[in-house]
PDB file of C-alpha atoms in Angstrom:
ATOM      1  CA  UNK A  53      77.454  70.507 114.631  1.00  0.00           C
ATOM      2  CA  UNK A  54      80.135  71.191 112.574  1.00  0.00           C
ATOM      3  CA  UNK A  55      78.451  73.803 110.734  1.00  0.00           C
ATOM      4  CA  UNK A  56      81.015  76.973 111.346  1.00  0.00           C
ATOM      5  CA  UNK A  57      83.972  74.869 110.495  1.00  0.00           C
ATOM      6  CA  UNK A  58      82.720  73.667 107.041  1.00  0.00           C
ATOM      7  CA  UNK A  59      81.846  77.151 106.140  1.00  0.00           C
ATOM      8  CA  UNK A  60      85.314  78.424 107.411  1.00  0.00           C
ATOM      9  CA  UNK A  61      86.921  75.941 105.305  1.00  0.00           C
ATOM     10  CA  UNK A  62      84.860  76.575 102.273  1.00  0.00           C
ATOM     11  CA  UNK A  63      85.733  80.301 102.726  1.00  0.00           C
ATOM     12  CA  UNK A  64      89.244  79.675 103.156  1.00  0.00           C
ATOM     13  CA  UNK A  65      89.624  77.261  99.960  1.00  0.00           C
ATOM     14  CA  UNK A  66      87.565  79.666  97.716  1.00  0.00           C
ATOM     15  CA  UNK A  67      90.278  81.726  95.210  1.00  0.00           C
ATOM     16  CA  UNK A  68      88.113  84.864  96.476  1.00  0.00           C
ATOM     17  CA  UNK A  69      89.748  84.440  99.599  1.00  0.00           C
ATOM     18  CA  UNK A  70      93.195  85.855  98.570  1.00  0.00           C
ATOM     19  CA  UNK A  71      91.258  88.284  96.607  1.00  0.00           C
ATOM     20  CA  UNK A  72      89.821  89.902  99.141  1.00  0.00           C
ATOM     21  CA  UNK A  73      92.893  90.102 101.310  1.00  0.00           C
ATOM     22  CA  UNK A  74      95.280  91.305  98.419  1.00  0.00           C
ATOM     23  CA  UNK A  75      92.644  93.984  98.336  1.00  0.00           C
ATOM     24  CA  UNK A  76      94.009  95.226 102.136  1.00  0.00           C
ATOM     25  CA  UNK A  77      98.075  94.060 101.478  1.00  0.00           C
ATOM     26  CA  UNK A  78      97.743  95.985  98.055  1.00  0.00           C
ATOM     27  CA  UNK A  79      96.569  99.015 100.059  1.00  0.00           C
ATOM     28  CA  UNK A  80     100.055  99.060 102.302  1.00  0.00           C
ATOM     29  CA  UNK A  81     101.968  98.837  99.940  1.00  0.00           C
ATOM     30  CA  UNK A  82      99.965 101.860  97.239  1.00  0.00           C
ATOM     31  CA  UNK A  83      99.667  99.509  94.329  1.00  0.00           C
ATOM     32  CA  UNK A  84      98.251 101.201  91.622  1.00  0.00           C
ATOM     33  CA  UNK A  85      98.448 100.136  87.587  1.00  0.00           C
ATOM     34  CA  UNK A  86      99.315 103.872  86.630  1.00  0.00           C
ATOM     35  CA  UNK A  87     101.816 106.100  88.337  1.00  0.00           C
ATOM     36  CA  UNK A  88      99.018 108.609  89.382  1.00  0.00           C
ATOM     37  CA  UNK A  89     100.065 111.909  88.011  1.00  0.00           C
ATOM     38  CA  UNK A  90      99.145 114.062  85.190  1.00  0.00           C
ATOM     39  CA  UNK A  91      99.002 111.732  82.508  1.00  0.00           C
ATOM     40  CA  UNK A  92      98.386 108.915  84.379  1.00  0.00           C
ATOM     41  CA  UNK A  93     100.836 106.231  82.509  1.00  0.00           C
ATOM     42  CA  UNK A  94     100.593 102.453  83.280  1.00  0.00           C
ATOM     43  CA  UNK A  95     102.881 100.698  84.824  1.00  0.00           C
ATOM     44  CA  UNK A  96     104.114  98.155  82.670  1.00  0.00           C
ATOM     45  CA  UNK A  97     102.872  94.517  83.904  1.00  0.00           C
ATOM     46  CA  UNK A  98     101.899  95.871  87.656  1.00  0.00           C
ATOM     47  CA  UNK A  99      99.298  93.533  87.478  1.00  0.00           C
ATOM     48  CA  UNK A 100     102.009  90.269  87.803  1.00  0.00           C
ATOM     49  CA  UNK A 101     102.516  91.922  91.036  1.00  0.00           C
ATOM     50  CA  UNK A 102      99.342  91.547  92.107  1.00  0.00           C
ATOM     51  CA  UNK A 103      98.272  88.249  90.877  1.00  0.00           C
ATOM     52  CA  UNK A 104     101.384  87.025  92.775  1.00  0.00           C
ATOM     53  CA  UNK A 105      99.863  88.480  96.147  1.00  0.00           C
ATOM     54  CA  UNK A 106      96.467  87.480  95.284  1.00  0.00           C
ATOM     55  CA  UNK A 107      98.680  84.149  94.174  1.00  0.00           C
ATOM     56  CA  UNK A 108     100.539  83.794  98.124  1.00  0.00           C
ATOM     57  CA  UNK A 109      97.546  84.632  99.977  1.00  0.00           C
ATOM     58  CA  UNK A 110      95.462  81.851  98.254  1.00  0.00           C
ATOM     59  CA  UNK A 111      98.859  79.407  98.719  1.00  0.00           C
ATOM     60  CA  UNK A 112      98.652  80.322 102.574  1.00  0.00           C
ATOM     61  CA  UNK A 113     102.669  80.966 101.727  1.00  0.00           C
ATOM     62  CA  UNK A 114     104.507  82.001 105.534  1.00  0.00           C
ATOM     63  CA  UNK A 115     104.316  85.616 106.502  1.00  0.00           C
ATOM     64  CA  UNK A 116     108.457  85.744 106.875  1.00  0.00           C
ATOM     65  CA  UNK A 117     108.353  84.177 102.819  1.00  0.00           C
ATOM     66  CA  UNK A 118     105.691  86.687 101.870  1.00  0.00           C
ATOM     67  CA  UNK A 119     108.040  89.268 102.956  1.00  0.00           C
ATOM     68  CA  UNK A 120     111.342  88.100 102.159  1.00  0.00           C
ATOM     69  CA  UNK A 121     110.232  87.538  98.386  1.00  0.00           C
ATOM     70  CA  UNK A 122     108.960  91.357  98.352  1.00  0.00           C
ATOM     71  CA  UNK A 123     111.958  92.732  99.955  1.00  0.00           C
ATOM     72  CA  UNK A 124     114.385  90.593  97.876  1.00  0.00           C
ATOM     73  CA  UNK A 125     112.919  87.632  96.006  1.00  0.00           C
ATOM     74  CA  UNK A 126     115.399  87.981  93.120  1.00  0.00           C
ATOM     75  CA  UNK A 127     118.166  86.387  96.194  1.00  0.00           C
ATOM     76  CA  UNK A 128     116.478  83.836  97.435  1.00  0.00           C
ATOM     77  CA  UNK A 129     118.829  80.618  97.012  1.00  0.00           C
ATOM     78  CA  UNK A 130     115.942  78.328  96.776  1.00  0.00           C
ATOM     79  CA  UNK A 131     113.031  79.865  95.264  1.00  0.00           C
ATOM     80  CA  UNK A 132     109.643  79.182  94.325  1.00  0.00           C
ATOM     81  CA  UNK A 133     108.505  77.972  90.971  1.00  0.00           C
ATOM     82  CA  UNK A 134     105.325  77.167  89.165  1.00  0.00           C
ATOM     83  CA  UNK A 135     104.594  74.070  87.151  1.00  0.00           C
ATOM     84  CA  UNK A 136     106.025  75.312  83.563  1.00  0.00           C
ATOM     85  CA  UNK A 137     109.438  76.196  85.822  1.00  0.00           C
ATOM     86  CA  UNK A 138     109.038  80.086  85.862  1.00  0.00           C
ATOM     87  CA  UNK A 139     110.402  81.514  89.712  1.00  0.00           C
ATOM     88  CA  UNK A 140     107.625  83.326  91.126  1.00  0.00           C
ATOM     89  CA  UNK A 141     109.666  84.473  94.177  1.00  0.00           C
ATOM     90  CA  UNK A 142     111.251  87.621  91.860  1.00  0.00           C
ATOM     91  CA  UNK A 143     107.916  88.465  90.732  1.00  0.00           C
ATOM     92  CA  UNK A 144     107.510  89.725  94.991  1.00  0.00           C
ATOM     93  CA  UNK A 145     110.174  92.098  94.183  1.00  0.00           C
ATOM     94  CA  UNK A 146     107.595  94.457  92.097  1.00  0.00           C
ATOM     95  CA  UNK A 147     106.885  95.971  95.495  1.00  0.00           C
ATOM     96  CA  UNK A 148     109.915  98.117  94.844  1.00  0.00           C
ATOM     97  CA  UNK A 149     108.185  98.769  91.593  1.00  0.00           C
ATOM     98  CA  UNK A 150     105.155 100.920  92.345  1.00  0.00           C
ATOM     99  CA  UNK A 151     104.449 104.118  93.009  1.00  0.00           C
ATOM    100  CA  UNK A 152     103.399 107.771  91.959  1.00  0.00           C
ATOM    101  CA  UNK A 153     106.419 108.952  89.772  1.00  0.00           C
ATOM    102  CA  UNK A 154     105.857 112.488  88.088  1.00  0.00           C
ATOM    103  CA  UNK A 155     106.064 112.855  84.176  1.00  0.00           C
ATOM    104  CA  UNK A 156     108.765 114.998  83.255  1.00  0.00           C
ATOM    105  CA  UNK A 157     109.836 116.760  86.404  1.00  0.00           C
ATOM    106  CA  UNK A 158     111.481 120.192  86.264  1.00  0.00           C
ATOM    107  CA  UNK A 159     114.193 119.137  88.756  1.00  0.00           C
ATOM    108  CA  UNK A 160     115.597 115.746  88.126  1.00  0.00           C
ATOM    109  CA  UNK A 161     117.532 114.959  91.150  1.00  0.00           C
ATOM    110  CA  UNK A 162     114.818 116.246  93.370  1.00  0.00           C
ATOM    111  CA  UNK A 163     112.191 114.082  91.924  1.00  0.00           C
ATOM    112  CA  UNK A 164     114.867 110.588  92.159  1.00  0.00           C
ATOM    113  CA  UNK A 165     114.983 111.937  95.885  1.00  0.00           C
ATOM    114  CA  UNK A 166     111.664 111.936  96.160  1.00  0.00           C
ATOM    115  CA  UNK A 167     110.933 108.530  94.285  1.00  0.00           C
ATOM    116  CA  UNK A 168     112.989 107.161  96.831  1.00  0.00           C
ATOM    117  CA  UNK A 169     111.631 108.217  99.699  1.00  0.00           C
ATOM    118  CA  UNK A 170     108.451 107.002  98.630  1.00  0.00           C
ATOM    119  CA  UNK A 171     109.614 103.548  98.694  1.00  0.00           C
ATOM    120  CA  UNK A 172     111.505 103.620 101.313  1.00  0.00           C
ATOM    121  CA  UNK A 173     108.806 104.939 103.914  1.00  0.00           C
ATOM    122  CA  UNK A 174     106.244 102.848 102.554  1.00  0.00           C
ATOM    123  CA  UNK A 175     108.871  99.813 103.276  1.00  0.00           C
ATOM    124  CA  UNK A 176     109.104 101.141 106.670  1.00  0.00           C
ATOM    125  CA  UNK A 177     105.157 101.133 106.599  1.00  0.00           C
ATOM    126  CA  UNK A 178     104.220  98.109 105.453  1.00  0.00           C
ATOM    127  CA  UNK A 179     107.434  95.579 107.070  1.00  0.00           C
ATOM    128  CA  UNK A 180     108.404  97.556 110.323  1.00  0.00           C
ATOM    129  CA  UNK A 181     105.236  99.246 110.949  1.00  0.00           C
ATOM    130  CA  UNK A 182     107.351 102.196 111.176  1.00  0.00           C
ATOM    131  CA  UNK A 183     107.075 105.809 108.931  1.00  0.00           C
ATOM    132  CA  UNK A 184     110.462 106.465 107.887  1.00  0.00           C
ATOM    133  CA  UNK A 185     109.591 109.719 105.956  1.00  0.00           C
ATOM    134  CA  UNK A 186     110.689 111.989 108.652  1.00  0.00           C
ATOM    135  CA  UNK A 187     114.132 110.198 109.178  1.00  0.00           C
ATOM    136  CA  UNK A 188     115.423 111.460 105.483  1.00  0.00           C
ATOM    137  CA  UNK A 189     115.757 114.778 107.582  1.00  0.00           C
ATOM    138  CA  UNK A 190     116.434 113.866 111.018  1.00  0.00           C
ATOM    139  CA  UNK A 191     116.940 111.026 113.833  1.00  0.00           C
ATOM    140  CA  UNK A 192     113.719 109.746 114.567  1.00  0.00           C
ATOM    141  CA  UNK A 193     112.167 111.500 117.512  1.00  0.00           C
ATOM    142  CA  UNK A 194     110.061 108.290 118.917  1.00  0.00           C
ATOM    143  CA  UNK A 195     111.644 105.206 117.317  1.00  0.00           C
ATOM    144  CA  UNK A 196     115.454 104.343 117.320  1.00  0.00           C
ATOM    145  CA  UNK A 197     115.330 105.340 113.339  1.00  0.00           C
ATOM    146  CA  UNK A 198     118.676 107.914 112.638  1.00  0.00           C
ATOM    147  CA  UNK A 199     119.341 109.742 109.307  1.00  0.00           C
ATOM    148  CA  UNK A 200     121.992 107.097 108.559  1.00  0.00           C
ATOM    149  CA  UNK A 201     119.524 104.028 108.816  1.00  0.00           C
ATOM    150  CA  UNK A 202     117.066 105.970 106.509  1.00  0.00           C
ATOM    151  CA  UNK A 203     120.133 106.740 104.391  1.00  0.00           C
ATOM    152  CA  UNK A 204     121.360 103.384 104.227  1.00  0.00           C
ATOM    153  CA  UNK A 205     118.573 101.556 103.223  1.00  0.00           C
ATOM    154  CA  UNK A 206     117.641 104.685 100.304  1.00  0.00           C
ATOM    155  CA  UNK A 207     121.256 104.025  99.099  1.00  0.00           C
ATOM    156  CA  UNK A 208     120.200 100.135  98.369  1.00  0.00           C
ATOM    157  CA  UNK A 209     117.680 101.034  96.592  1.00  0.00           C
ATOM    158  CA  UNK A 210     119.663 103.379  94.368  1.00  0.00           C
ATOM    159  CA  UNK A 211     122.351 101.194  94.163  1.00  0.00           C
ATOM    160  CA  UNK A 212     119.868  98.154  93.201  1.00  0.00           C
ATOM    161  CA  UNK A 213     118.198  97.451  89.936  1.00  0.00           C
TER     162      UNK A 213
END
């Protein structure tokens, strides 16, 4: 009689289970372990990154955790740590870490611009369900989203290493 519920459990318990859901988070948030252009370079350890989403799915961690580690894990007053005492809670932050970055670009300042924006709309993507891409060049026709919001949070990510 109990049938479903076993099998939902077993599912649930099973390490494939975060794997198959990082699969859809890692999607929102365009993880990738190269940067995607031309020469296609790797991103150096993108794949801690993953394993820790894989890692908080599997842990059934709390949505607002899950997100506060990504936005700003390297804060957190109290965070997480594994059994040999390494904080896992920074390794969220390599969120702001991926990305398609060009190889060598012609104008410098255009292509930091344009790194930028890139994280900062797919922040407004995948926490506020919002695209924030149009804001970097004017108030946001449907959503209460003005140049200075976009502006503000692209200046703490520059300002932020």
């Amino acid at each position: 009689p109990l049938a479903f519920e076993k099998e939902v459990d077993r599912l649930l318990a099973s390490p494939a289970f975060g794997e198959r859901f990082a699969r859809h988070w890692l999607d929102v948030v365009r993880y990738g372990e190269t940067r995607g252009h031309e020469f296609d370079f790797p991103i150096p350890n993108a794949w801690r990154y993953r394993d820790w989403v894989v890692e908080a799915l599997n842990a059934d961690l709390p949505w607002d955790q899950f997100v506060r580690e990504q936005i700003a894990g390297d804060l957190i007053p109290s965070p997480r740590h594994d059994a040999s005492g390494a904080d896992r809670s920074v390794v969220g932050t390599g969120f702001w870490y991926l990305g398609e970055e060009i190889h060598s670009p012609v104008d410098i300042a255009q292509d930091s611009a344009d790194r930028t924006d890139n994280r900062v709309d797919t922040f407004g993507k995948a926490f506020l369900g919002l695209a924030l891409g149009c804001a970097r060049c004017h108030d946001h026709k449907f959503d209460a989203i003005s140049k200075e919001d976009y502006y503000a949070i692209a200046g703490t990510l520059v300002s932020s290493s």
